[in-house]
Short mmCIF file of C-alpha atoms in Angstrom, two decimals:
data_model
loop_
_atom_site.label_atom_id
_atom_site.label_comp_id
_atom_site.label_asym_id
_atom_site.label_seq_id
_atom_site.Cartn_x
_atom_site.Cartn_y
_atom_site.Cartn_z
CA UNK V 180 159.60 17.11 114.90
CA UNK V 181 158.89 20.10 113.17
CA UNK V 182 155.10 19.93 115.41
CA UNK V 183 157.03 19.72 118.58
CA UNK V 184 158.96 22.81 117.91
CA UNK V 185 155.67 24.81 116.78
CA UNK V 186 153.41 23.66 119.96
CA UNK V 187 156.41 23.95 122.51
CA UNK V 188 155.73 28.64 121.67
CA UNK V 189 152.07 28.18 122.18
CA UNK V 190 152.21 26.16 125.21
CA UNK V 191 153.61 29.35 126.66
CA UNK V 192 151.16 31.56 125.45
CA UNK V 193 148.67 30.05 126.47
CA UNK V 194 149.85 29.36 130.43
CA UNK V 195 148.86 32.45 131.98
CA UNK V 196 145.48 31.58 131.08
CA UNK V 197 145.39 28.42 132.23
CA UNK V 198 146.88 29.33 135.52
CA UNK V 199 145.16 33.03 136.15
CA UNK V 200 141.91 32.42 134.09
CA UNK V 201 140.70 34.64 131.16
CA UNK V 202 140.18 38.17 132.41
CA UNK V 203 136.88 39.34 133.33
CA UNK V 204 135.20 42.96 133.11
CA UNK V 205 132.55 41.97 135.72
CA UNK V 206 132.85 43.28 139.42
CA UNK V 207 132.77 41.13 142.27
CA UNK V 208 131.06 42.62 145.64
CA UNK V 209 132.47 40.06 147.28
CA UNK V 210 136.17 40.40 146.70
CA UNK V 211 138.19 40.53 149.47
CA UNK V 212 139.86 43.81 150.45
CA UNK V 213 142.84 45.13 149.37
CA UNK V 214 146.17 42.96 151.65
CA UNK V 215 143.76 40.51 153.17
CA UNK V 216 145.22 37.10 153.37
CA UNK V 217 143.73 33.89 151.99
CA UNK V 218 144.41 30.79 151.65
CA UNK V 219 143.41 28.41 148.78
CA UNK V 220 142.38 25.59 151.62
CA UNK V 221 140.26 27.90 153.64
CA UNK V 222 136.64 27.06 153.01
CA UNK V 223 134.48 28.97 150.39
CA UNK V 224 131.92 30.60 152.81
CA UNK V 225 134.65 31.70 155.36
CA UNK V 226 134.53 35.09 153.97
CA UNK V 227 131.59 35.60 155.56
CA UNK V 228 133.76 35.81 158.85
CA UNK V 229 135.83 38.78 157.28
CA UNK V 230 135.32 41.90 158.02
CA UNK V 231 133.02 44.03 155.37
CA UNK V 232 134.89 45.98 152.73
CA UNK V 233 134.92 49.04 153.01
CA UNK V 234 132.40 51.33 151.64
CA UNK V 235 133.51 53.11 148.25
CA UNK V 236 132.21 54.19 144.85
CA UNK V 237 134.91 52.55 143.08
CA UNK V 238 133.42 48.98 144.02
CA UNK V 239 129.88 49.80 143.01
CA UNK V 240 128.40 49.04 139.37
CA UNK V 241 126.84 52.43 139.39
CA UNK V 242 127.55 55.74 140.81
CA UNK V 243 125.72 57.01 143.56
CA UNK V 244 123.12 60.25 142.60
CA UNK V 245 124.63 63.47 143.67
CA UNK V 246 121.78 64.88 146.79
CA UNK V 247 121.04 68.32 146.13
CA UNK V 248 118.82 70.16 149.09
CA UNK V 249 116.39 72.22 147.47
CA UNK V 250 114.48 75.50 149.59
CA UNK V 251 111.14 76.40 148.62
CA UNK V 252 111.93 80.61 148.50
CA UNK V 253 108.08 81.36 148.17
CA UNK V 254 106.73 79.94 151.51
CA UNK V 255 109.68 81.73 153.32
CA UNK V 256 108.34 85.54 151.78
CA UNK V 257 108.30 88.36 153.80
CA UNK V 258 105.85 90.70 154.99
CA UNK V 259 105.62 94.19 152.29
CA UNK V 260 108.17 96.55 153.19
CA UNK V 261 107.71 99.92 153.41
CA UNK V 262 107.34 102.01 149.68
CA UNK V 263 111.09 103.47 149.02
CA UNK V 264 111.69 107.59 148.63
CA UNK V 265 110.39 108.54 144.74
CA UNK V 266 113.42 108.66 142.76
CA UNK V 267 114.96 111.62 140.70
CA UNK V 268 113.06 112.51 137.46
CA UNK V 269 113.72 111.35 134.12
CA UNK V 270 114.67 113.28 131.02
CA UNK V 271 111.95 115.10 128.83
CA UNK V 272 110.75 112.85 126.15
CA UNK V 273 110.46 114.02 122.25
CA UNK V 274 107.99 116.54 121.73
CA UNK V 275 105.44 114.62 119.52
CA UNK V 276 103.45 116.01 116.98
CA UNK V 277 101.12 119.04 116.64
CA UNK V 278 97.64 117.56 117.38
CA UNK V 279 94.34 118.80 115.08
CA UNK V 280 92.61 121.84 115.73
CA UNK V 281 89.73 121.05 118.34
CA UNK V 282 86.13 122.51 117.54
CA UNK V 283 85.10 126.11 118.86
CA UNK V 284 84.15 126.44 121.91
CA UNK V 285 80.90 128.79 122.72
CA UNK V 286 81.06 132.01 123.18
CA UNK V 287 81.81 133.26 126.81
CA UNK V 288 79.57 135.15 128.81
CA UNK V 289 79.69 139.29 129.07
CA UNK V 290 82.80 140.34 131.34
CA UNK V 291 81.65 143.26 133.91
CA UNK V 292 82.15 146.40 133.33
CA UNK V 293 85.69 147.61 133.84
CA UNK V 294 86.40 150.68 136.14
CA UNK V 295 86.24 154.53 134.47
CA UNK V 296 89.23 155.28 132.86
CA UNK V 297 91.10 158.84 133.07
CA UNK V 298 88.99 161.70 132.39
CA UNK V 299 91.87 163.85 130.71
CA UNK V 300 92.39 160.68 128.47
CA UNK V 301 92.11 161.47 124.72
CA UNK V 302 90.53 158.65 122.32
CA UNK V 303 91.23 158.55 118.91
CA UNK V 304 89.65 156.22 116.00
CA UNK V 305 90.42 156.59 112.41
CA UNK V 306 91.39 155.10 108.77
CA UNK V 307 91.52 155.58 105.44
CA UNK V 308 91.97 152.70 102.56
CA UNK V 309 91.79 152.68 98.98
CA UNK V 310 91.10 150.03 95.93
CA UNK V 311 93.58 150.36 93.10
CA UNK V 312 91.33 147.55 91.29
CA UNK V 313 87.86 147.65 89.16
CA UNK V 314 84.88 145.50 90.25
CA UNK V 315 82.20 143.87 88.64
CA UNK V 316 79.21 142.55 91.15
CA UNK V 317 78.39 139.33 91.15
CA UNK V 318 74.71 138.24 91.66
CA UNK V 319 72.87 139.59 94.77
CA UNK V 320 75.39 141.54 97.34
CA UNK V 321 78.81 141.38 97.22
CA UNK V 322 81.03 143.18 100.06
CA UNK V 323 83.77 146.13 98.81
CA UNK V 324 86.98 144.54 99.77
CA UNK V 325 89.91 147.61 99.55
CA UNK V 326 93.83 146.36 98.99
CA UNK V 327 95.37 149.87 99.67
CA UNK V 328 95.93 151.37 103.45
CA UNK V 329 96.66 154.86 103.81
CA UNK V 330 95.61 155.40 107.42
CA UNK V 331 94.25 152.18 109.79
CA UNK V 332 95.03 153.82 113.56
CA UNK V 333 95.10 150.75 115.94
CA UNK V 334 94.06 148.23 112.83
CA UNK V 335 90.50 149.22 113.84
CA UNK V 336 89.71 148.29 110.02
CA UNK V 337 90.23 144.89 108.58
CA UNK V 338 91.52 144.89 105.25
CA UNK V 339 90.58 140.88 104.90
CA UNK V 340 86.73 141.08 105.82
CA UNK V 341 86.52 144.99 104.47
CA UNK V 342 84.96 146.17 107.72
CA UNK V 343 85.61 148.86 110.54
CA UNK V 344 84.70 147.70 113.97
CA UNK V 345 84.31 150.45 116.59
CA UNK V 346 86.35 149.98 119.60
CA UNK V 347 85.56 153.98 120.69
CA UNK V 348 82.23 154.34 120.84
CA UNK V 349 80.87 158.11 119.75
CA UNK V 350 80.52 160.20 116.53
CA UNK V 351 82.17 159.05 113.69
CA UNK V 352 82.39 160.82 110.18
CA UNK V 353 82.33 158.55 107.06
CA UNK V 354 83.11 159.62 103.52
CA UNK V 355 82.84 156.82 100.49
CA UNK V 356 84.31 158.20 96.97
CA UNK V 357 84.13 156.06 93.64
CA UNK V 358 84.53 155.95 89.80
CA UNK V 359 81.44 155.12 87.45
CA UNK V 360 82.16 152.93 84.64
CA UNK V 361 80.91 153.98 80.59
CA UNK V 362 77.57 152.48 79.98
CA UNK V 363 77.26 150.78 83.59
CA UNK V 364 75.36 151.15 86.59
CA UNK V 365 76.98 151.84 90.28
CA UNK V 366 74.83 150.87 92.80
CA UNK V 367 76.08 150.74 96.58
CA UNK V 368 75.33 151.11 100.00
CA UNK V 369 77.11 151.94 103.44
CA UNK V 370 76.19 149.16 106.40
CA UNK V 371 76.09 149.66 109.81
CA UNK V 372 76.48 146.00 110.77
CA UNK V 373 73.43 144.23 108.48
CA UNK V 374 71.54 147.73 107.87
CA UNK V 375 71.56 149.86 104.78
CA UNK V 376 72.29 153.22 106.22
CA UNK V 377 72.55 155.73 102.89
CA UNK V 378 73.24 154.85 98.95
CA UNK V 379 75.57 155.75 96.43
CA UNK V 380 74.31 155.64 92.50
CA UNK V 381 75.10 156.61 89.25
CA UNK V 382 72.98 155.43 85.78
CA UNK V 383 74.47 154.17 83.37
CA UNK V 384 75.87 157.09 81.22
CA UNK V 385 78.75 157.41 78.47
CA UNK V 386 80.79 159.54 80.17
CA UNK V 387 82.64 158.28 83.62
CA UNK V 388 82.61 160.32 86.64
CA UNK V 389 83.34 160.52 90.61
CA UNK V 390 80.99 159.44 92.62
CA UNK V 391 80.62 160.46 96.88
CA UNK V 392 78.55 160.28 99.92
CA UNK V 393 79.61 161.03 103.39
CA UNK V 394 77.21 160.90 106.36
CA UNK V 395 78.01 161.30 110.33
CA UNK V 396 77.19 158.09 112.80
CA UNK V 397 76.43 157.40 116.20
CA UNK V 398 78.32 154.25 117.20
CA UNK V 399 78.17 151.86 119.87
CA UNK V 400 81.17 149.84 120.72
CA UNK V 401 81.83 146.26 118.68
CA UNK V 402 79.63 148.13 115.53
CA UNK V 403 80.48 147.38 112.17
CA UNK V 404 80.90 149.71 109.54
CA UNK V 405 81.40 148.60 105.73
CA UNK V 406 80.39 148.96 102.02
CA UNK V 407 78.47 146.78 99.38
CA UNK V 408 77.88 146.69 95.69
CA UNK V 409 74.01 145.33 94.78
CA UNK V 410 73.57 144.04 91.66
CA UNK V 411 69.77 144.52 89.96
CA UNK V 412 69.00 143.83 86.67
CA UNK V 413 71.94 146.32 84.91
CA UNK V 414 75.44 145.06 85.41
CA UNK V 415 76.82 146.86 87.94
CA UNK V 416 80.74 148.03 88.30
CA UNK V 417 82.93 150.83 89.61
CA UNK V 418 86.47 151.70 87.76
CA UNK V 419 90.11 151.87 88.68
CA UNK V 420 93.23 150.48 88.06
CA UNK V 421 96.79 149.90 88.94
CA UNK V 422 98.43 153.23 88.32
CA UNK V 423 95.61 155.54 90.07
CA UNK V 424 93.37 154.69 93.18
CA UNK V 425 90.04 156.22 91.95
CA UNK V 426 87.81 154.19 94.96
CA UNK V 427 88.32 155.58 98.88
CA UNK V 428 86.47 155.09 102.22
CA UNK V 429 87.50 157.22 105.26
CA UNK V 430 86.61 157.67 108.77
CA UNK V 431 87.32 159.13 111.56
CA UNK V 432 85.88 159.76 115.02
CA UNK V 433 84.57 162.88 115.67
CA UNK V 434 83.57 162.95 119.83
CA UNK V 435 83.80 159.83 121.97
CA UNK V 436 80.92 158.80 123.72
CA UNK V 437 82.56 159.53 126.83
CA UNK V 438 85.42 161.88 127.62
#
């Protein structure tokens, strides 16, 4: 009794499948459409007679690829227009850095000669410069550099090379006035550019004492005027120090060449 009463529940479970079938997840293309009519006696093949169902993604196992036209742009260029206006400038970019010095160039070629200047023009030339140092001579020559300036009109003389180069040219005066030193020779000369022009010497002695020369020259323009110690076999030197200036070389010019 007690089985009767347990199979009579399942019995009714299990009648919708028995009636409706098991449920299936595969389509069937061939399933009529959607309020069409059949009846269980009408023959299996008679839906070939029916109309087609209509068309529809819904009925398909797959979906249908999504067509996509696609234009080849490169076989549809142009001819070259025509070059646009230039536009405005742009800013100034940071000024880099200071390039190396480049090698000198050769010397240029002799400028013409420039017209004559006024007649009633005066031209002046002069200097006068001082040492407030003493100087031994080194081996051979050794140029008279001066540190003092008491006169250098238009910086015709240059106190770094020790040198006066004539920018007038005429008669110039010169005057070159030293200190001996005890027991040591002072032997000298004044150039005109790489020519001993006169001498100034004093023997060695045990007494110290001023020295001069002074001489007139003729001088063409872009001549060099300067002084040089020679040393020989006795040391050579010339005196002064920081308080007095005992060593002077002047000059001045005296008539220009033209007036």
């Amino acid at each position: 009794m007690d089985i009767i009463y347990l199979c009579t529940p399942l019995a009714f479970l299990l009648l919708p499948f028995i009636v409706l079938g098991a449920p299936t997840d595969e389509l069937h293309l061939t399933e009529p459409a959607p309020g069409a009519c059949r009846r269980c006696c009408d023959p299996p093949d008679s839906s070939a007679d029916a109309p087609p169902p209509p068309s529809s993604h819904h009925h398909l196992p797959y979906l249908m690829p999504e067509i996509r036209p696609y234009i080849n742009i490169t076989i549809l260029k142009g001819e070259k227009g025509d070059r646009g206006e230039p536009g405005m400038p742009g800013k100034w970019g940071k000024e880099g850095p200071r390039g190396e010095r480049g090698a000198q160039g050769q010397k240029g070629s002799k400028g013409q000669m420039g017209t004559a200047g006024d007649p009633c023009k005066h031209q002046y030339a002069a200097f006068s410069v001082g040492r407030r140092k003493a100087l031994h001579s080194s081996e051979g020559f050794q140029v008279l550099i001066f540190d003092t300036v008491f006169v250098n009109l238009y910086s015709h003389f240059d106190m770094f090379n020790g040198k006066f180069y004539c920018s007038v040219a005429g008669l110039y005066y010169f005057s070159l006035n030293v200190h001996t030193w005890n027991f040591k020779e002072t032997y000298m000369h004044i150039m005109r550019n790489e020519e001993e022009v006169v001498i100034l010497y004093a023997q060695p002695s045990d007494r110290s004492i001023m020295q001069s020369q002074s001489l007139m020259l003729d001088l063409q323009e872009n001549d060099e005027v300067w002084v040089r110690l020679y040393k020989r076999e006795r040391e050579n030197a010339i005196y002064s120090d920081d308080v007095d200036v005992y060593i002077t070389f002047s000059g001045y010019l005296v008539k220009p060449s033209v007036e």
